[in-house]
PDB file of C-alpha atoms in Angstrom:
ATOM      1  CA  MET A   9     -16.953  17.470  -9.872  1.00  0.00           C
ATOM      2  CA  GLU A  10     -13.812  15.594  -8.864  1.00  0.00           C
ATOM      3  CA  GLU A  11     -13.321  15.127  -5.125  1.00  0.00           C
ATOM      4  CA  ASP A  12     -10.455  17.125  -3.657  1.00  0.00           C
ATOM      5  CA  GLY A  13      -7.832  15.696  -1.302  1.00  0.00           C
ATOM      6  CA  ASN A  14      -9.755  16.705   1.811  1.00  0.00           C
ATOM      7  CA  SER A  15     -12.888  14.890   0.649  1.00  0.00           C
ATOM      8  CA  ILE A  16     -10.936  11.748  -0.194  1.00  0.00           C
ATOM      9  CA  GLY A  17      -9.150  11.824   3.147  1.00  0.00           C
ATOM     10  CA  LYS A  18     -12.463  12.296   4.983  1.00  0.00           C
ATOM     11  CA  SER A  19     -14.038   9.397   3.083  1.00  0.00           C
ATOM     12  CA  ALA A  20     -11.104   7.151   4.009  1.00  0.00           C
ATOM     13  CA  SER A  21     -11.311   8.283   7.642  1.00  0.00           C
ATOM     14  CA  ASP A  22     -15.047   7.605   7.765  1.00  0.00           C
ATOM     15  CA  GLU A  23     -14.506   4.150   6.260  1.00  0.00           C
ATOM     16  CA  TYR A  24     -11.730   3.419   8.792  1.00  0.00           C
ATOM     17  CA  ARG A  25     -14.057   4.318  11.659  1.00  0.00           C
ATOM     18  CA  ARG A  26     -16.878   2.237  10.179  1.00  0.00           C
ATOM     19  CA  ARG A  27     -14.664  -0.829   9.776  1.00  0.00           C
ATOM     20  CA  MET A  28     -13.081  -0.377  13.204  1.00  0.00           C
ATOM     21  CA  ARG A  29     -16.498  -0.244  14.884  1.00  0.00           C
ATOM     22  CA  LYS A  30     -17.761  -3.190  12.837  1.00  0.00           C
ATOM     23  CA  TYR A  31     -14.829  -5.488  13.638  1.00  0.00           C
ATOM     24  CA  ARG A  32     -14.592  -4.369  17.280  1.00  0.00           C
ATOM     25  CA  THR A  33     -18.250  -5.013  18.001  1.00  0.00           C
ATOM     26  CA  ALA A  34     -18.073  -8.344  16.156  1.00  0.00           C
ATOM     27  CA  THR A  35     -15.495  -9.508  18.707  1.00  0.00           C
ATOM     28  CA  GLY A  36     -17.548  -8.189  21.618  1.00  0.00           C
ATOM     29  CA  LEU A  37     -14.755  -5.886  22.789  1.00  0.00           C
ATOM     30  CA  THR A  38     -15.555  -2.573  24.479  1.00  0.00           C
ATOM     31  CA  HIS A  39     -13.141   0.356  24.291  1.00  0.00           C
ATOM     32  CA  ALA A  40     -11.995  -0.442  27.809  1.00  0.00           C
ATOM     33  CA  ARG A  41     -11.260  -4.087  27.034  1.00  0.00           C
ATOM     34  CA  LEU A  42      -9.659  -3.356  23.681  1.00  0.00           C
ATOM     35  CA  ALA A  43      -7.244  -0.639  24.828  1.00  0.00           C
ATOM     36  CA  PRO A  44      -4.800  -2.755  26.912  1.00  0.00           C
ATOM     37  CA  LEU A  45      -4.616  -5.354  24.151  1.00  0.00           C
ATOM     38  CA  ILE A  46      -3.314  -2.877  21.537  1.00  0.00           C
ATOM     39  CA  PRO A  47      -1.864  -1.469  23.945  1.00  0.00           C
ATOM     40  CA  CYS A  48      -2.990   2.148  24.316  1.00  0.00           C
ATOM     41  CA  SER A  49      -5.339   4.248  26.422  1.00  0.00           C
ATOM     42  CA  GLU A  50      -9.094   3.769  26.400  1.00  0.00           C
ATOM     43  CA  SER A  51      -9.487   7.443  25.502  1.00  0.00           C
ATOM     44  CA  LEU A  52      -7.351   6.975  22.364  1.00  0.00           C
ATOM     45  CA  VAL A  53      -9.470   4.052  21.168  1.00  0.00           C
ATOM     46  CA  GLY A  54     -12.593   6.141  21.603  1.00  0.00           C
ATOM     47  CA  ALA A  55     -11.073   9.202  19.957  1.00  0.00           C
ATOM     48  CA  VAL A  56      -9.973   7.259  16.868  1.00  0.00           C
ATOM     49  CA  GLU A  57     -13.353   5.569  16.516  1.00  0.00           C
ATOM     50  CA  ARG A  58     -15.148   8.932  16.876  1.00  0.00           C
ATOM     51  CA  GLY A  59     -12.787  10.550  14.389  1.00  0.00           C
ATOM     52  CA  THR A  60     -11.362  13.153  16.760  1.00  0.00           C
ATOM     53  CA  ARG A  61      -7.870  11.615  16.550  1.00  0.00           C
ATOM     54  CA  PRO A  62      -6.288  10.273  13.340  1.00  0.00           C
ATOM     55  CA  PRO A  63      -5.111   6.643  13.461  1.00  0.00           C
ATOM     56  CA  THR A  64      -1.359   6.051  13.397  1.00  0.00           C
ATOM     57  CA  GLU A  65       0.389   3.101  11.821  1.00  0.00           C
ATOM     58  CA  PRO A  66       1.490   1.532  15.179  1.00  0.00           C
ATOM     59  CA  PHE A  67      -2.047   1.916  16.550  1.00  0.00           C
ATOM     60  CA  THR A  68      -3.536   0.361  13.411  1.00  0.00           C
ATOM     61  CA  ARG A  69      -1.116  -2.569  13.391  1.00  0.00           C
ATOM     62  CA  GLY A  70      -1.889  -3.273  17.040  1.00  0.00           C
ATOM     63  CA  LEU A  71      -5.612  -2.962  16.389  1.00  0.00           C
ATOM     64  CA  GLU A  72      -5.480  -5.312  13.402  1.00  0.00           C
ATOM     65  CA  LYS A  73      -3.542  -7.893  15.415  1.00  0.00           C
ATOM     66  CA  VAL A  74      -6.092  -7.871  18.233  1.00  0.00           C
ATOM     67  CA  LEU A  75      -9.081  -7.999  15.868  1.00  0.00           C
ATOM     68  CA  GLY A  76      -7.544 -10.652  13.641  1.00  0.00           C
ATOM     69  CA  LEU A  77      -7.508  -8.439  10.550  1.00  0.00           C
ATOM     70  CA  ASP A  78      -5.228  -8.639   7.544  1.00  0.00           C
ATOM     71  CA  GLY A  79      -4.776  -5.147   6.127  1.00  0.00           C
ATOM     72  CA  GLU A  80      -8.420  -4.027   6.126  1.00  0.00           C
ATOM     73  CA  LEU A  81      -7.507  -0.901   8.113  1.00  0.00           C
ATOM     74  CA  LEU A  82      -3.899  -0.434   7.036  1.00  0.00           C
ATOM     75  CA  GLU A  83      -4.924  -0.072   3.396  1.00  0.00           C
ATOM     76  CA  LEU A  84      -6.856   3.108   4.289  1.00  0.00           C
ATOM     77  CA  LEU A  85      -3.969   4.928   5.999  1.00  0.00           C
ATOM     78  CA  PRO A  86      -2.323   6.413   2.865  1.00  0.00           C
ATOM     79  CA  ALA A  87      -5.462   8.388   1.988  1.00  0.00           C
ATOM     80  CA  ILE A  88      -6.064   9.372   5.636  1.00  0.00           C
ATOM     81  CA  ARG A  89      -2.507  10.577   6.158  1.00  0.00           C
ATOM     82  CA  ASP A  90      -2.473  12.349   2.800  1.00  0.00           C
ATOM     83  CA  VAL A  91       1.168  11.568   1.940  1.00  0.00           C
ATOM     84  CA  SER A  92       0.501  10.907  -1.742  1.00  0.00           C
ATOM     85  CA  PRO A  93       0.407  13.454  -4.571  1.00  0.00           C
ATOM     86  CA  LYS A  94      -3.051  14.893  -5.200  1.00  0.00           C
ATOM     87  CA  TRP A  95      -3.430  13.084  -8.527  1.00  0.00           C
ATOM     88  CA  PHE A  96      -2.700   9.755  -6.785  1.00  0.00           C
ATOM     89  CA  ARG A  97      -4.974  10.043  -3.768  1.00  0.00           C
ATOM     90  CA  ARG A  98      -7.782   8.031  -5.330  1.00  0.00           C
ATOM     91  CA  TRP A  99      -5.566   5.110  -6.260  1.00  0.00           C
ATOM     92  CA  PRO A 100      -5.140   3.233  -2.916  1.00  0.00           C
ATOM     93  CA  ALA A 101      -8.924   3.039  -2.519  1.00  0.00           C
ATOM     94  CA  ILE A 102      -9.288   1.874  -6.126  1.00  0.00           C
ATOM     95  CA  GLU A 103      -6.657  -0.829  -5.589  1.00  0.00           C
ATOM     96  CA  ALA A 104      -8.311  -1.942  -2.361  1.00  0.00           C
ATOM     97  CA  ALA A 105     -11.656  -2.447  -4.131  1.00  0.00           C
ATOM     98  CA  ALA A 106     -10.243  -4.043  -7.295  1.00  0.00           C
ATOM     99  CA  LYS A 107     -10.689  -7.699  -8.204  1.00  0.00           C
ATOM    100  CA  SER A 108      -8.021  -7.552 -10.915  1.00  0.00           C
ATOM    101  CA  ILE A 109      -5.100  -5.160 -11.471  1.00  0.00           C
ATOM    102  CA  ARG A 110      -3.093  -4.994 -14.686  1.00  0.00           C
ATOM    103  CA  ILE A 111       0.157  -3.016 -14.847  1.00  0.00           C
ATOM    104  CA  TYR A 112       2.622  -2.237 -17.632  1.00  0.00           C
ATOM    105  CA  GLN A 113       5.916  -0.624 -16.593  1.00  0.00           C
ATOM    106  CA  LEU A 114       8.771   0.697 -18.707  1.00  0.00           C
ATOM    107  CA  ALA A 115      10.866   2.317 -15.978  1.00  0.00           C
ATOM    108  CA  LEU A 116      10.317   0.943 -12.458  1.00  0.00           C
ATOM    109  CA  VAL A 117       9.046  -2.079 -10.572  1.00  0.00           C
ATOM    110  CA  PRO A 118       5.370  -1.347  -9.741  1.00  0.00           C
ATOM    111  CA  GLY A 119       4.754   0.021  -6.262  1.00  0.00           C
ATOM    112  CA  LEU A 120       2.707  -3.023  -5.213  1.00  0.00           C
ATOM    113  CA  LEU A 121       5.754  -5.242  -5.777  1.00  0.00           C
ATOM    114  CA  GLN A 122       8.548  -3.013  -4.473  1.00  0.00           C
ATOM    115  CA  THR A 123      10.769  -3.889  -1.523  1.00  0.00           C
ATOM    116  CA  PRO A 124      11.240  -1.225   1.177  1.00  0.00           C
ATOM    117  CA  ALA A 125      14.838  -0.573   0.048  1.00  0.00           C
ATOM    118  CA  TYR A 126      13.834  -0.221  -3.595  1.00  0.00           C
ATOM    119  CA  ALA A 127      10.945   2.108  -2.761  1.00  0.00           C
ATOM    120  CA  ARG A 128      13.223   4.197  -0.542  1.00  0.00           C
ATOM    121  CA  ALA A 129      15.789   4.527  -3.345  1.00  0.00           C
ATOM    122  CA  VAL A 130      13.060   5.645  -5.748  1.00  0.00           C
ATOM    123  CA  PHE A 131      11.799   8.371  -3.416  1.00  0.00           C
ATOM    124  CA  GLU A 132      15.305   9.480  -2.410  1.00  0.00           C
ATOM    125  CA  GLY A 133      16.080   9.992  -6.088  1.00  0.00           C
ATOM    126  CA  GLU A 134      13.323  12.552  -6.531  1.00  0.00           C
ATOM    127  CA  PRO A 135      14.408  16.236  -6.688  1.00  0.00           C
ATOM    128  CA  GLY A 136      14.166  17.960  -3.313  1.00  0.00           C
ATOM    129  CA  ALA A 137      13.570  14.722  -1.399  1.00  0.00           C
ATOM    130  CA  ILE A 138      13.286  15.278   2.381  1.00  0.00           C
ATOM    131  CA  PRO A 139      14.250  12.313   4.638  1.00  0.00           C
ATOM    132  CA  GLY A 140      11.148  12.503   6.817  1.00  0.00           C
ATOM    133  CA  GLU A 141       8.848  12.739   3.825  1.00  0.00           C
ATOM    134  CA  VAL A 142      10.704   9.902   2.105  1.00  0.00           C
ATOM    135  CA  GLU A 143       9.945   7.568   5.021  1.00  0.00           C
ATOM    136  CA  LYS A 144       6.284   8.599   5.018  1.00  0.00           C
ATOM    137  CA  ALA A 145       6.095   7.872   1.303  1.00  0.00           C
ATOM    138  CA  VAL A 146       7.812   4.493   1.732  1.00  0.00           C
ATOM    139  CA  ASN A 147       5.425   3.523   4.539  1.00  0.00           C
ATOM    140  CA  ALA A 148       2.420   4.565   2.471  1.00  0.00           C
ATOM    141  CA  ARG A 149       3.655   2.456  -0.435  1.00  0.00           C
ATOM    142  CA  LEU A 150       4.157  -0.591   1.791  1.00  0.00           C
ATOM    143  CA  GLN A 151       0.711  -0.128   3.318  1.00  0.00           C
ATOM    144  CA  ARG A 152      -0.794  -0.366  -0.171  1.00  0.00           C
ATOM    145  CA  GLN A 153       0.764  -3.814  -0.443  1.00  0.00           C
ATOM    146  CA  ALA A 154      -1.464  -5.092   2.375  1.00  0.00           C
ATOM    147  CA  ILE A 155      -4.089  -5.966  -0.246  1.00  0.00           C
ATOM    148  CA  LEU A 156      -1.801  -8.739  -1.550  1.00  0.00           C
ATOM    149  CA  SER A 157      -1.907 -10.575   1.799  1.00  0.00           C
ATOM    150  CA  ARG A 158      -5.671 -10.549   2.215  1.00  0.00           C
ATOM    151  CA  ALA A 159      -7.651 -13.770   2.260  1.00  0.00           C
ATOM    152  CA  ASN A 160      -9.059 -12.856  -1.182  1.00  0.00           C
ATOM    153  CA  PRO A 161      -6.418 -10.661  -2.837  1.00  0.00           C
ATOM    154  CA  PRO A 162      -6.904  -9.127  -6.283  1.00  0.00           C
ATOM    155  CA  SER A 163      -5.218 -10.860  -9.194  1.00  0.00           C
ATOM    156  CA  ILE A 164      -2.117  -8.920 -10.288  1.00  0.00           C
ATOM    157  CA  SER A 165      -0.885  -9.133 -13.880  1.00  0.00           C
ATOM    158  CA  VAL A 166       2.346  -7.219 -14.551  1.00  0.00           C
ATOM    159  CA  ILE A 167       4.275  -6.710 -17.768  1.00  0.00           C
ATOM    160  CA  LEU A 168       7.768  -5.278 -17.307  1.00  0.00           C
ATOM    161  CA  ASP A 169      10.181  -4.018 -19.889  1.00  0.00           C
ATOM    162  CA  GLU A 170      13.503  -5.811 -19.365  1.00  0.00           C
ATOM    163  CA  SER A 171      15.152  -2.430 -18.761  1.00  0.00           C
ATOM    164  CA  VAL A 172      13.279  -2.256 -15.425  1.00  0.00           C
ATOM    165  CA  LEU A 173      15.364  -5.179 -14.161  1.00  0.00           C
ATOM    166  CA  LEU A 174      18.618  -3.839 -15.609  1.00  0.00           C
ATOM    167  CA  ARG A 175      18.257  -0.337 -14.162  1.00  0.00           C
ATOM    168  CA  GLN A 176      20.277  -0.206 -10.923  1.00  0.00           C
ATOM    169  CA  ILE A 177      17.862   1.537  -8.566  1.00  0.00           C
ATOM    170  CA  GLY A 178      19.633   1.800  -5.209  1.00  0.00           C
ATOM    171  CA  GLY A 179      22.627  -0.294  -6.348  1.00  0.00           C
ATOM    172  CA  PRO A 180      23.345  -4.008  -6.912  1.00  0.00           C
ATOM    173  CA  GLU A 181      22.311  -5.263  -3.461  1.00  0.00           C
ATOM    174  CA  VAL A 182      18.994  -3.435  -3.563  1.00  0.00           C
ATOM    175  CA  MET A 183      18.304  -4.786  -7.048  1.00  0.00           C
ATOM    176  CA  LYS A 184      19.270  -8.328  -6.034  1.00  0.00           C
ATOM    177  CA  GLU A 185      16.808  -8.202  -3.158  1.00  0.00           C
ATOM    178  CA  GLN A 186      14.148  -6.707  -5.421  1.00  0.00           C
ATOM    179  CA  VAL A 187      14.528  -9.365  -8.124  1.00  0.00           C
ATOM    180  CA  ASN A 188      14.440 -12.149  -5.528  1.00  0.00           C
ATOM    181  CA  TYR A 189      11.289 -10.619  -4.080  1.00  0.00           C
ATOM    182  CA  LEU A 190       9.678 -10.557  -7.519  1.00  0.00           C
ATOM    183  CA  LEU A 191      10.531 -14.228  -7.991  1.00  0.00           C
ATOM    184  CA  ASP A 192       9.015 -15.022  -4.603  1.00  0.00           C
ATOM    185  CA  MET A 193       5.842 -13.071  -5.401  1.00  0.00           C
ATOM    186  CA  MET A 194       5.511 -14.927  -8.698  1.00  0.00           C
ATOM    187  CA  THR A 195       5.022 -18.168  -6.758  1.00  0.00           C
ATOM    188  CA  ARG A 196       1.699 -16.807  -5.493  1.00  0.00           C
ATOM    189  CA  PRO A 197      -1.228 -17.988  -7.618  1.00  0.00           C
ATOM    190  CA  HIS A 198      -2.726 -14.498  -7.926  1.00  0.00           C
ATOM    191  CA  VAL A 199       0.472 -12.767  -9.126  1.00  0.00           C
ATOM    192  CA  THR A 200       1.778 -12.964 -12.709  1.00  0.00           C
ATOM    193  CA  VAL A 201       4.887 -11.119 -13.895  1.00  0.00           C
ATOM    194  CA  ARG A 202       6.037 -11.221 -17.511  1.00  0.00           C
ATOM    195  CA  VAL A 203       9.114  -9.520 -18.967  1.00  0.00           C
ATOM    196  CA  VAL A 204       9.368  -8.061 -22.457  1.00  0.00           C
ATOM    197  CA  PRO A 205      12.998  -8.680 -23.578  1.00  0.00           C
ATOM    198  CA  LEU A 206      15.040  -5.850 -25.023  1.00  0.00           C
ATOM    199  CA  SER A 207      15.646  -8.000 -28.083  1.00  0.00           C
ATOM    200  CA  SER A 208      11.985  -7.639 -29.015  1.00  0.00           C
ATOM    201  CA  CYS A 209      12.825  -4.126 -30.248  1.00  0.00           C
ATOM    202  CA  SER A 210      14.457  -5.711 -33.269  1.00  0.00           C
ATOM    203  CA  THR A 211      11.018  -6.482 -34.659  1.00  0.00           C
ATOM    204  CA  VAL A 212      10.268  -2.794 -35.095  1.00  0.00           C
ATOM    205  CA  ASN A 213      13.631  -1.661 -36.513  1.00  0.00           C
ATOM    206  CA  GLY A 214      13.234   0.764 -39.371  1.00  0.00           C
ATOM    207  CA  LEU A 215       9.868   2.139 -38.261  1.00  0.00           C
TER     208      LEU A 215
END
């Protein structure tokens, strides 16, 4: 039977607590010594590690900085906070465990390679978009991107239809920033982006 959202969120929360305890004890930090470095209260550190309080993004960023981490906890927040559609809740964990990710997109720049402004424009364009929920969705999308900055990131192979780059999501300035970001990401050895030109359609004319 497929896991429901609550089960997935609980699994992510349990994994967060396991990793937090593992990395904290590896540094020799007690709750009392760790708290002022984040900074937060000692009781909050204990509550998050016991699972009686959910971790927030500011807490997690502070914790990762102190423990010298690079997205190992942030990548779990989308599933814990449950801001993704039910059908998508498995995906952040799958991405985090993947060695290689291959993506083909006809309409939008893939979420792993979106800028904050582009992602915001995408979510704002959805019917019934609510500002507060839009920001949660944008933050969750950006947190997924933490896997690209890890010491051993997955290899990303993306094929885009040229129309993705011509479609003005958020307007010219947003698209300019997004295209420049794609070019920058393509300089990384583990990221490959290829574009299928619109002219390639001519090869299937008449079918």
